[in-house]
Amino acid sequence: MAKYAEPVERLMAQLGKLPGIGARTAERLVFHILKSDEVEALALADAIRDVKKLIRPCKICFNLTEKEICSICSDPRRDAGTICVVEQPKDLLALESTGAYQGVYHVLMGHVAPLEGTEAEDLTIEALGRRVKEGDVNEVILATNPNVAGDATALAVASVVAPLGAKVTRLARGLPTGGQIEYANTSILSDAINERREF
Amino acid sequence: MAKYAEPVERLMAQLGKLPGIGARTAERLVFHILKSDEVEALALADAIRDVKKLIRPCKICFNLTEKEICSICSDPRRDAGTICVVEQPKDLLALESTGAYQGVYHVLMGHVAPLEGTEAEDLTIEALGRRVKEGDVNEVILATNPNVAGDATALAVASVVAPLGAKVTRLARGLPTGGQIEYANTSILSDAINERREF
């Protein structure tokens, strides 16, 4: 099989290692990069380098940050006594977007998924335990995803945090606002009935 | 809307500019890069940089190369009197893989597609004309894709090359080897009938 010049083959191989990018897509991307403006392509290379060099987990909550301590943990207006536990930084971001939460976070960096090789020990649960033990923590809110892996993860977190005396809560389940009952599945409807509130 | 740290947002924006990569995929790729080994991520950044810095079009045929003149054009065993005209470097590669061709190439770097904003003047047809005028060229083989854009491109190339006295041929059309007649469409079958040969 004939080959492209070495740098072209190398970039194709590197891009092909990214998730969801096969050989054909990698080839298309390489030709896009070859055609594109040099400034643009080098900006992409620099952005990759900077993300690896500048971004690290916050020493307290494991959120992504450029500093030792992330902007939320170092904000004195946030309530450090309430910790919201999420699976991923993107969950934290989604919750922040609501503007409804004034506490701090703890990012687990994954969920319990034995089939994918992720056990509770691979998450940042131990560090959360230390935060609860050492700090003045009133409440730990479990905000893992409302699915099997998220529920298993919530259980693992609770089993560490509850014995330390912290109040453990989890996000409410029920009908998604904006949805329609006829399209809600049976798990959603059972949750909505079981967690019904006084009107 | 809450945001990630600046380097994360910047890489997401840069990846999102690539064709076929939307905001969600870009986010997934950034998290993959953040998780992956640093050596691996920097290898990707370097590969992008190298492709832009080291790869250029061959001065003669516009094939991708790291040198002034590509390895095919500079190979004395290749017949410089036969030029096979292709749309893209990947077409050249496909033809090279057959091992059936001993001549040289000319890469047009695209095809005539007025709706995409590519006219014949944007291709490397003028440079091909100079090659034919200045060199000892016996034959120009049109190897553009067997579709509307490819045929329009072949016409544009022929209109420049034929008046210069070169013999102009095009790749054969007919039944694809390995296929079945019942699955061939009418255009393929008409080509196969019109270009039938003595047995």
XYZ file of C-alpha atoms in Angstrom:
398
model
C 0.000 0.000 0.000
C 1.384 3.385 -1.038
C 1.820 5.932 1.725
C 1.696 9.667 2.203
C 4.772 11.615 3.319
C 5.821 10.762 6.907
C 4.354 13.844 8.667
C 0.995 13.262 6.946
C 0.924 9.585 7.962
C 1.975 10.499 11.498
C -0.800 13.080 11.937
C -3.328 10.606 10.514
C -2.197 8.002 13.046
C -2.355 10.462 15.961
C -5.819 11.735 15.022
C -6.999 8.152 14.522
C -6.276 7.457 18.199
C -8.937 9.953 19.316
C -12.290 8.441 20.304
C -14.816 8.248 17.478
C -12.274 9.188 14.804
C -11.588 6.410 12.313
C -9.046 6.224 9.506
C -11.325 7.969 6.964
C -12.195 10.861 9.272
C -8.544 11.225 10.255
C -7.602 11.488 6.567
C -10.290 14.117 5.984
C -9.090 16.115 8.994
C -5.467 15.983 7.825
C -6.448 17.364 4.423
C -8.504 20.061 6.119
C -5.496 21.011 8.251
C -3.200 20.964 5.210
C -5.540 23.293 3.327
C -6.299 25.595 6.243
C -4.487 28.750 7.168
C -1.170 28.106 8.964
C -2.097 30.430 11.868
C -5.305 28.458 12.391
C -3.560 25.063 12.388
C -0.835 26.208 14.771
C -3.513 27.653 17.078
C -4.973 24.145 17.309
C -1.550 22.629 18.066
C -0.929 25.289 20.734
C -4.362 24.768 22.284
C -3.657 21.034 22.697
C -0.265 21.768 24.238
C -1.679 24.441 26.584
C -4.492 22.229 27.808
C -1.966 19.581 28.850
C 0.533 22.070 30.289
C -1.793 24.550 32.040
C -4.848 22.607 33.157
C -4.824 20.499 36.310
C -7.339 19.274 38.870
C -8.158 21.658 41.732
C -6.354 20.434 44.885
C -9.609 20.589 46.833
C -12.468 19.612 44.518
C -10.758 18.193 41.364
C -12.519 20.675 39.084
C -10.396 21.688 36.078
C -8.362 24.799 36.787
C -5.256 26.725 35.792
C -4.432 27.436 39.443
C -3.752 25.317 42.549
C -7.267 25.967 43.843
C -10.154 26.541 41.430
C -12.156 29.774 41.269
C -15.159 28.220 43.048
C -13.196 26.764 45.993
C -11.293 30.031 46.421
C -14.433 32.214 46.307
C -15.194 33.342 49.890
C -18.851 33.981 48.974
C -19.453 30.262 48.344
C -20.720 28.112 51.201
C -17.885 25.667 51.889
C -20.158 23.715 54.252
C -22.255 22.326 51.380
C -20.535 20.005 48.891
C -22.258 18.950 45.689
C -20.713 15.731 44.348
C -20.705 15.344 40.539
C -19.235 12.774 38.177
C -17.571 15.085 35.651
C -16.526 18.736 35.258
C -19.273 19.109 32.639
C -21.904 18.251 35.270
C -20.470 20.945 37.532
C -20.726 23.390 34.630
C -24.344 22.455 33.964
C -25.252 23.017 37.622
C -23.317 26.313 37.733
C -25.277 27.530 34.712
C -28.468 27.479 36.757
C -27.050 30.030 39.202
C -29.189 28.234 41.821
C -26.356 26.741 43.861
C -24.116 28.664 46.262
C -22.134 25.791 47.798
C -18.934 24.145 46.545
C -18.361 20.979 44.529
C -16.470 17.715 44.477
C -15.705 16.145 41.084
C -15.401 12.346 41.234
C -13.773 12.145 37.790
C -15.924 9.275 36.609
C -18.471 6.817 37.857
C -18.421 3.282 39.174
C -18.458 1.021 36.103
C -16.763 -2.313 36.736
C -17.187 -3.375 33.092
C -15.190 -0.323 31.978
C -12.612 -1.055 34.661
C -13.579 1.842 36.936
C -14.038 0.887 40.595
C -14.943 3.203 43.475
C -11.221 3.317 44.404
C -10.408 4.980 41.060
C -12.638 7.951 41.855
C -11.814 10.834 44.202
C -14.071 9.500 46.978
C -11.220 9.136 49.479
C -10.327 12.818 49.070
C -13.988 13.700 49.619
C -13.928 11.674 52.831
C -10.927 13.721 54.015
C -12.732 16.989 53.180
C -15.746 15.923 55.215
C -13.604 14.678 58.107
C -11.389 17.771 58.275
C -13.798 20.527 57.284
C -17.009 21.935 58.699
C -19.320 20.169 56.245
C -23.085 20.301 56.875
C -24.381 18.601 53.774
C -23.169 16.429 50.922
C -25.483 16.569 47.890
C -25.179 13.559 45.571
C -25.545 14.864 42.015
C -24.444 11.820 40.048
C -26.355 10.959 36.879
C -29.858 9.472 37.321
C -28.890 6.126 35.770
C -27.507 2.771 36.914
C -23.845 3.838 36.960
C -24.690 7.131 38.680
C -26.775 5.383 41.330
C -24.003 2.860 42.025
C -21.574 5.754 42.350
C -23.911 7.616 44.717
C -24.097 4.522 46.924
C -20.300 4.241 47.016
C -19.971 7.923 47.969
C -22.686 7.685 50.632
C -21.069 4.620 52.204
C -17.923 6.696 52.841
C -19.516 10.027 53.756
C -22.544 9.025 55.852
C -20.500 7.289 58.641
C -18.599 10.574 59.081
C -21.804 12.218 60.286
C -22.495 14.464 57.286
C -26.090 14.916 56.112
C -26.337 13.224 52.713
C -28.986 14.292 50.177
C -29.485 13.639 46.503
C -31.007 15.652 43.648
C -34.777 15.327 43.235
C -36.193 12.956 40.629
C -39.453 13.486 38.823
C -40.938 14.858 35.646
C -38.536 16.936 33.587
C -39.885 20.497 33.379
C -40.948 21.279 29.819
C -41.710 17.639 29.054
C -45.020 15.854 28.568
C -46.374 13.056 30.743
C -47.331 10.959 27.713
C -43.686 10.785 26.669
C -42.235 10.101 30.135
C -41.146 6.486 30.606
C -42.220 4.257 33.485
C -39.093 4.885 35.626
C -39.619 8.637 35.392
C -43.317 8.290 36.250
C -42.668 5.981 39.237
C -40.087 8.446 40.562
C -42.564 11.297 40.073
C -45.254 9.428 42.019
C -42.935 8.246 44.797
C -41.399 11.683 45.323
C -44.680 13.652 45.050
C -44.901 16.772 47.199
C -47.673 18.713 48.887
C -49.105 21.339 46.584
C -23.540 30.108 30.847
C -20.696 28.877 33.046
C -17.422 28.209 31.300
C -14.424 25.930 31.612
C -10.950 27.348 32.243
C -9.635 29.389 29.290
C -7.292 26.747 27.781
C -10.123 24.189 27.836
C -12.570 26.573 26.146
C -9.912 27.532 23.583
C -9.161 23.923 22.619
C -12.899 23.190 22.371
C -13.313 26.170 20.034
C -10.339 25.141 17.883
C -11.488 21.524 17.596
C -15.022 22.700 16.833
C -13.728 24.426 13.689
C -12.698 21.098 12.151
C -15.147 19.649 9.623
C -17.685 17.241 11.095
C -16.766 18.084 14.694
C -19.555 19.791 16.619
C -19.546 21.284 20.103
C -20.366 17.953 21.808
C -17.654 15.997 20.000
C -15.156 18.783 20.655
C -15.956 18.595 24.377
C -15.527 14.809 24.366
C -12.184 15.123 22.563
C -10.934 17.747 25.026
C -11.727 15.463 27.957
C -10.015 12.594 26.183
C -6.919 14.755 25.661
C -7.023 15.913 29.292
C -7.161 12.317 30.499
C -4.618 10.923 28.089
C -0.927 10.576 28.642
C 0.967 13.875 28.214
C 3.451 12.360 25.722
C 0.533 11.187 23.571
C -1.200 14.589 23.587
C 1.987 16.474 22.778
C 2.681 14.007 19.940
C -0.656 15.079 18.431
C 0.203 18.781 18.824
C 3.613 18.185 17.221
C 2.108 16.169 14.370
C -0.228 19.061 13.510
C 2.658 21.527 13.642
C 4.930 19.305 11.520
C 2.312 18.743 8.856
C 1.974 22.503 8.401
C 5.712 23.200 8.613
C 7.140 20.274 6.639
C 4.563 19.341 4.029
C 4.214 21.309 0.804
C 3.068 20.669 -2.752
C 5.652 19.214 -5.160
C 6.870 22.005 -7.464
C 6.169 19.847 -10.490
C 3.058 17.763 -9.797
C 1.540 19.266 -6.582
C 1.656 15.917 -4.787
C 2.275 16.282 -1.019
C 5.955 16.098 -0.196
C 8.585 17.087 2.339
C 11.038 18.055 -0.439
C 10.974 20.511 -3.333
C 10.251 17.717 -5.804
C 8.282 14.643 -4.727
C 9.699 11.121 -4.750
C 7.728 10.151 -7.869
C 8.775 13.165 -9.977
C 12.412 12.722 -8.919
C 12.469 8.967 -9.666
C 14.421 8.471 -12.955
C 12.707 5.090 -13.518
C 9.300 6.763 -13.915
C 8.192 7.714 -17.435
C 7.990 11.512 -17.337
C 6.342 11.467 -20.771
C 3.067 10.116 -19.367
C 1.132 12.302 -16.938
C -1.835 10.942 -15.005
C -4.077 13.795 -13.840
C -5.904 13.230 -10.523
C -8.117 15.402 -8.328
C -6.522 14.730 -4.932
C -3.366 13.219 -3.395
C -5.503 10.324 -2.132
C -6.417 9.413 -5.725
C -2.714 9.346 -6.601
C -2.147 7.053 -3.642
C -4.941 4.700 -4.719
C -3.467 4.445 -8.237
C 0.066 3.942 -6.868
C -1.193 1.065 -4.734
C -2.013 -0.898 -7.880
C 1.653 -0.863 -8.960
C 0.272 -0.822 -12.525
C 1.365 2.673 -13.477
C 4.925 3.747 -14.321
C 4.345 7.322 -15.433
C 4.145 10.494 -13.351
C 1.184 12.430 -11.947
C -0.399 15.858 -11.798
C -2.596 16.671 -8.793
C -5.305 19.249 -9.566
C -6.023 19.876 -5.876
C -9.777 19.725 -6.291
C -12.441 19.547 -8.948
C -14.622 22.006 -10.810
C -17.610 22.661 -8.531
C -19.085 26.145 -9.090
C -21.598 25.677 -6.249
C -18.706 25.099 -3.801
C -16.890 28.102 -5.273
C -14.224 26.084 -7.099
C -13.702 27.099 -10.728
C -11.214 25.617 -13.197
C -8.890 28.600 -12.497
C -8.566 27.484 -8.844
C -7.054 24.153 -9.868
C -3.491 23.528 -11.027
C -4.515 23.225 -14.697
C -2.340 26.150 -15.817
C 0.753 24.509 -14.328
C -0.172 21.282 -16.141
C -0.378 23.254 -19.392
C 3.158 24.550 -18.808
C 4.422 21.003 -18.120
C 2.929 19.794 -21.406
C 4.236 22.802 -23.353
C 7.766 22.637 -21.948
C 8.273 18.900 -21.502
C 8.317 15.913 -23.802
C 4.833 14.697 -22.929
C 3.317 11.882 -25.010
C 0.119 11.267 -23.138
C -2.099 12.897 -20.537
C -4.382 10.403 -18.761
C -7.466 11.960 -17.203
C -8.097 10.125 -13.921
C -10.689 12.402 -12.343
C -13.584 10.770 -10.483
C -16.277 9.094 -12.616
C -18.996 11.541 -11.526
C -20.414 14.880 -12.651
C -17.763 17.041 -10.971
C -14.962 14.771 -12.157
C -16.259 14.786 -15.731
C -16.544 18.592 -15.719
C -12.988 18.772 -14.422
C -11.742 16.360 -17.097
C -13.334 18.561 -19.768
C -11.630 21.656 -18.334
C -8.252 19.880 -18.317
C -8.694 18.515 -21.847
C -9.619 21.957 -23.196
C -6.205 23.245 -22.051
C -4.072 20.190 -22.837
C -5.487 18.941 -26.154
C -4.695 22.142 -28.138
C -1.034 21.708 -27.099
C -0.869 18.508 -29.154
C -0.711 15.968 -26.318
C -2.604 12.702 -26.660
C -5.415 12.814 -24.096
C -6.927 9.595 -22.723
C -9.169 8.819 -19.768
C -9.538 5.813 -17.452
C -11.803 3.033 -18.728
C -15.389 2.812 -17.492
C -17.335 -0.392 -17.160
C -18.305 -3.073 -14.703
C -16.352 -2.945 -11.457
C -14.358 -6.169 -11.089
C -15.760 -8.243 -8.249
C -19.240 -6.757 -8.626
C -22.435 -8.316 -9.939
C -24.379 -7.184 -12.992
C -27.695 -7.290 -11.147
C -26.455 -4.618 -8.740
C -24.840 -2.344 -11.347
C -26.883 0.787 -12.031
C -27.944 1.962 -15.504
C -25.047 4.418 -15.951
C -22.514 1.692 -15.210
C -24.261 -0.735 -17.579
C -24.486 1.823 -20.404
C -20.785 2.570 -19.999
C -20.014 -1.151 -20.012
C -21.996 -1.648 -23.248
C -20.597 1.433 -24.979
C -16.996 0.620 -24.094
C -17.226 -3.144 -24.828
C -14.085 -4.767 -26.207
C -13.294 -7.716 -28.457
C -12.938 -10.940 -26.485
